[in-house]
């Protein structure tokens, strides 16, 4: 599987992190990334996609997929294929998807925002974190809200670099470097990041919706790309703050029907996304 040229070298990004329990782990968030593929009924076109990225996380001992709802398009949700490993080979097993969860029924300042584009993929009870080999462990010391000026890395799948022509499947994995530009003025759930791509191979970022965003300055996961685009060689992305992703993971893991909370400064926002 091909890895598209990016602003940073295609080398391992293993980070050493100390969990709240004192346990020391090493993890590379880029290894948790998967393309959003769907299995079809056609033998000659076994897999299809509208583009999009998902990433695998472990939260409170369970594994989940995280992505954007809009990347599903018109594909049946039941045909989602989440490969066991990042560089899947013929015969690779998929994870057993049992359901999807979305924030809904937003209240107060959450109405009309992109928080409802968040989607959690749920797997069967017997799907252990080890099944996917390299999901990203989420807990208080492995995530952080970014700050303006911090250096960010986005690991995703570029649609125009991805080709599904069986028996060959080439996935356009990429790692793109951005700089955090602060909160989005029109949506309290989003932050903005900017980049200048002078590499001629990067002309479009279609497909990175659902990609994890890693704060290289803080050494922690800081969010998920909702949307982005390019004007010439200039790229802008808008990404969902990890604070809200963790809140939703907490609600889903507890089986809560709703969650109402106030977002810390600079955005004093209250909302109730039902699960």
Coordinates of C-alpha atoms in Angstrom, one line a residue:
X1 CA 0.0 0.0 0.0
X2 CA 1.4 3.4 -1.0
X3 CA 2.1 6.2 1.4
X4 CA 1.6 9.6 -0.2
X5 CA 4.4 12.2 0.2
X6 CA 3.9 14.5 3.1
X7 CA 5.4 17.4 5.0
X8 CA 7.1 15.1 7.4
X9 CA 9.2 12.0 6.8
X10 CA 7.4 8.6 6.5
X11 CA 9.2 7.2 9.6
X12 CA 7.6 5.7 12.7
X13 CA 6.1 8.2 15.1
X14 CA 6.3 6.1 18.3
X15 CA 5.7 8.3 21.3
X16 CA 6.5 7.3 24.9
X17 CA 3.6 8.2 27.2
X18 CA 3.0 7.7 30.9
X19 CA -0.6 6.7 31.8
X20 CA -2.3 7.9 34.9
X21 CA -1.7 4.4 36.4
X22 CA 2.0 4.9 36.0
X23 CA 2.2 2.4 33.1
X24 CA 4.6 3.5 30.4
X25 CA 3.5 2.8 26.8
X26 CA 4.8 3.5 23.3
X27 CA 2.3 4.2 20.6
X28 CA 2.1 5.6 17.1
X29 CA -1.2 7.2 16.3
X30 CA -0.6 6.8 12.5
X31 CA -0.9 3.0 12.9
X32 CA -4.5 3.3 14.1
X33 CA -5.6 4.8 10.8
X34 CA -7.8 2.8 8.3
X35 CA -9.6 3.7 5.0
X36 CA -13.4 3.9 5.1
X37 CA -14.1 0.9 2.8
X38 CA -17.4 -0.9 2.1
X39 CA -17.8 -4.5 0.9
X40 CA -20.0 -4.7 -2.2
X41 CA -22.0 -7.5 -3.8
X42 CA -19.9 -7.5 -7.0
X43 CA -17.0 -9.9 -7.2
X44 CA -15.1 -7.8 -9.7
X45 CA -15.5 -4.7 -7.5
X46 CA -15.4 -6.2 -4.1
X47 CA -14.6 -2.9 -2.2
X48 CA -15.7 0.7 -2.8
X49 CA -15.4 4.0 -1.1
X50 CA -16.5 7.6 -1.3
X51 CA -13.2 8.5 0.4
X52 CA -12.7 9.1 4.1
X53 CA -10.6 8.0 7.0
X54 CA -11.3 6.3 10.4
X55 CA -9.0 5.6 13.3
X56 CA -9.2 3.0 16.1
X57 CA -9.0 3.9 19.8
X58 CA -9.1 2.0 23.1
X59 CA -11.2 3.7 25.7
X60 CA -11.8 2.0 29.1
X61 CA -10.6 -1.3 27.8
X62 CA -12.9 -1.4 24.7
X63 CA -12.0 -0.7 21.1
X64 CA -13.9 1.8 19.0
X65 CA -13.6 3.3 15.5
X66 CA -13.8 7.1 15.2
X67 CA -14.8 8.9 12.0
X68 CA -17.2 11.4 10.4
X69 CA -20.8 10.4 9.6
X70 CA -20.7 12.1 6.2
X71 CA -18.0 9.7 4.8
X72 CA -20.6 6.9 4.7
X73 CA -22.5 8.6 1.9
X74 CA -25.1 6.2 0.4
X75 CA -23.3 3.0 1.4
X76 CA -25.2 0.7 3.8
X77 CA -23.6 1.0 7.2
X78 CA -23.7 -2.8 7.6
X79 CA -21.2 -3.2 4.8
X80 CA -18.4 -1.2 6.5
X81 CA -15.1 -3.1 6.3
X82 CA -12.6 -2.2 9.0
X83 CA -9.4 -4.0 8.3
X84 CA -7.5 -5.8 11.1
X85 CA -4.2 -4.2 10.1
X86 CA -3.3 -0.9 8.4
X87 CA -1.6 -2.5 5.4
X88 CA -4.2 -5.3 4.9
X89 CA -3.4 -8.2 2.6
X90 CA -5.7 -10.6 0.8
X91 CA -7.5 -12.6 3.4
X92 CA -7.1 -10.0 6.2
X93 CA -9.9 -10.3 8.7
X94 CA -12.3 -7.3 9.3
X95 CA -13.5 -6.2 12.7
X96 CA -17.0 -7.3 13.6
X97 CA -19.0 -4.0 13.6
X98 CA -22.1 -4.2 15.7
X99 CA -23.4 -0.6 15.6
X100 CA -22.8 3.1 15.1
X101 CA -23.3 5.9 17.5
X102 CA -23.9 9.6 16.7
X103 CA -24.5 12.7 18.8
X104 CA -28.1 13.8 18.2
X105 CA -30.7 16.2 19.5
X106 CA -28.3 19.0 20.1
X107 CA -29.3 21.8 22.5
X108 CA -28.4 25.4 23.1
X109 CA -25.2 26.4 21.3
X110 CA -24.7 22.9 19.9
X111 CA -27.6 23.4 17.4
X112 CA -26.3 23.8 13.8
X113 CA -22.7 22.8 14.7
X114 CA -20.5 20.0 13.2
X115 CA -20.5 18.0 16.5
X116 CA -23.3 15.9 15.0
X117 CA -20.9 14.7 12.3
X118 CA -19.0 12.6 14.9
X119 CA -19.5 8.9 14.5
X120 CA -18.3 6.1 16.8
X121 CA -18.0 2.6 15.4
X122 CA -18.8 -0.1 17.9
X123 CA -17.4 -3.7 17.7
X124 CA -18.5 -7.0 19.2
X125 CA -17.8 -7.8 22.8
X126 CA -15.3 -10.4 21.8
X127 CA -13.2 -7.9 19.7
X128 CA -10.3 -7.2 21.9
X129 CA -8.0 -4.2 21.5
X130 CA -5.3 -6.7 20.5
X131 CA -7.3 -7.7 17.4
X132 CA -6.4 -4.5 15.6
X133 CA -2.8 -4.6 16.8
X134 CA -2.3 -0.9 17.1
X135 CA -5.3 1.2 18.3
X136 CA -4.5 4.4 20.1
X137 CA -5.1 4.3 23.8
X138 CA -7.2 7.2 25.0
X139 CA -6.9 8.4 28.6
X140 CA -6.3 11.7 30.3
X141 CA -2.5 11.8 29.6
X142 CA -2.7 10.8 26.0
X143 CA -5.0 13.5 24.8
X144 CA -4.9 17.3 25.0
X145 CA -6.7 20.3 23.5
X146 CA -4.2 22.0 21.2
X147 CA -3.1 25.6 21.4
X148 CA -2.6 28.3 18.7
X149 CA 0.8 27.9 17.2
X150 CA 1.3 24.2 18.0
X151 CA 2.6 21.9 15.3
X152 CA 0.0 19.3 14.3
X153 CA 0.2 16.1 12.3
X154 CA -2.8 14.7 10.4
X155 CA -2.6 11.0 9.4
X156 CA -5.3 10.1 6.8
X157 CA -6.2 8.6 3.4
X158 CA -6.1 10.8 0.3
X159 CA -8.8 9.8 -2.1
X160 CA -6.9 10.7 -5.3
X161 CA -4.0 8.6 -4.2
X162 CA -6.2 5.5 -3.5
X163 CA -6.9 2.9 -6.2
X164 CA -9.1 -0.2 -5.9
X165 CA -8.4 -2.3 -9.0
X166 CA -8.4 -5.9 -7.8
X167 CA -6.2 -7.8 -7.1
X168 CA -4.3 -4.6 -6.3
X169 CA -5.5 -2.1 -3.6
X170 CA -3.2 0.9 -3.2
X171 CA -4.2 3.2 -0.3
X172 CA -3.0 6.7 -0.3
X173 CA -2.0 7.0 3.3
X174 CA -0.5 10.4 4.1
X175 CA 1.0 12.4 7.0
X176 CA 0.5 16.1 6.7
X177 CA 1.9 18.8 9.0
X178 CA -0.2 21.8 10.0
X179 CA -0.1 24.6 12.5
X180 CA -2.9 25.2 14.9
X181 CA -4.6 28.6 14.1
X182 CA -7.0 28.7 17.1
X183 CA -10.7 28.1 17.7
X184 CA -13.1 28.3 14.7
X185 CA -15.2 31.5 15.1
X186 CA -18.4 30.0 13.7
X187 CA -18.4 26.6 15.5
X188 CA -17.4 26.2 19.1
X189 CA -16.6 22.5 18.6
X190 CA -14.0 23.1 16.0
X191 CA -10.4 24.3 15.7
X192 CA -8.7 25.5 12.6
X193 CA -5.2 24.6 11.3
X194 CA -3.2 25.9 8.3
X195 CA -0.5 24.5 6.1
X196 CA 1.5 25.4 3.0
X197 CA 2.2 22.4 0.8
X198 CA 4.9 23.1 -1.6
X199 CA 5.3 19.4 -2.6
X200 CA 3.7 19.0 -6.0
X201 CA 2.3 15.6 -5.1
X202 CA -0.2 17.1 -2.6
X203 CA -2.8 19.0 -4.6
X204 CA -6.0 17.8 -2.8
X205 CA -6.9 16.7 0.7
X206 CA -10.1 15.0 -0.2
X207 CA -10.5 11.9 1.9
X208 CA -8.9 13.1 5.2
X209 CA -12.3 13.7 6.9
X210 CA -12.2 11.4 9.9
X211 CA -8.4 11.6 10.2
X212 CA -6.9 11.8 13.7
X213 CA -5.0 15.0 14.5
X214 CA -2.0 14.7 16.7
X215 CA -0.4 17.7 18.6
X216 CA 3.3 17.2 18.1
X217 CA 4.1 20.0 20.5
X218 CA 2.0 18.6 23.3
X219 CA 2.7 14.9 22.3
X220 CA -1.0 14.0 22.5
X221 CA -4.0 13.3 20.3
X222 CA -5.9 16.5 19.9
X223 CA -8.8 15.9 17.6
X224 CA -10.3 14.6 14.3
X225 CA -10.6 16.3 10.9
X226 CA -14.1 17.3 10.0
X227 CA -13.4 19.0 6.6
X228 CA -10.6 20.8 4.8
X229 CA -9.7 22.2 1.4
X230 CA -6.9 23.8 -0.6
X231 CA -6.5 27.1 -2.3
X232 CA -3.4 26.8 -4.5
X233 CA -0.8 25.3 -2.2
X234 CA -2.4 26.6 0.9
X235 CA -4.5 24.2 3.0
X236 CA -7.0 24.8 5.7
X237 CA -8.6 22.2 7.9
X238 CA -11.3 22.3 10.6
X239 CA -11.1 19.6 13.3
X240 CA -13.2 18.5 16.2
X241 CA -11.6 19.1 19.6
X242 CA -10.6 15.8 21.3
X243 CA -12.4 17.1 24.5
X244 CA -15.7 16.5 22.8
X245 CA -14.7 13.1 21.3
X246 CA -13.8 11.9 24.8
X247 CA -17.1 13.2 26.2
X248 CA -19.0 11.2 23.6
X249 CA -16.8 8.1 24.2
X250 CA -17.6 8.4 27.9
X251 CA -21.4 8.5 27.2
X252 CA -21.3 5.6 24.7
X253 CA -19.2 3.4 27.0
X254 CA -21.6 4.0 29.9
X255 CA -24.7 3.4 27.8
X256 CA -25.9 6.9 28.6
X257 CA -28.9 8.2 26.7
X258 CA -27.7 11.8 26.9
X259 CA -24.8 13.9 28.1
X260 CA -25.0 17.6 29.0
X261 CA -21.8 19.5 29.8
X262 CA -20.2 22.9 29.7
X263 CA -17.1 23.3 27.5
X264 CA -14.2 25.0 29.3
X265 CA -12.9 28.4 28.2
X266 CA -12.5 29.9 25.7
X267 CA -15.9 28.4 24.6
X268 CA -18.5 28.3 27.4
X269 CA -20.8 25.9 25.5
X270 CA -23.6 23.7 26.8
X271 CA -25.3 20.9 24.8
X272 CA -26.9 17.5 25.0
X273 CA -25.9 15.0 22.4
X274 CA -28.0 11.8 22.8
X275 CA -26.3 8.5 22.2

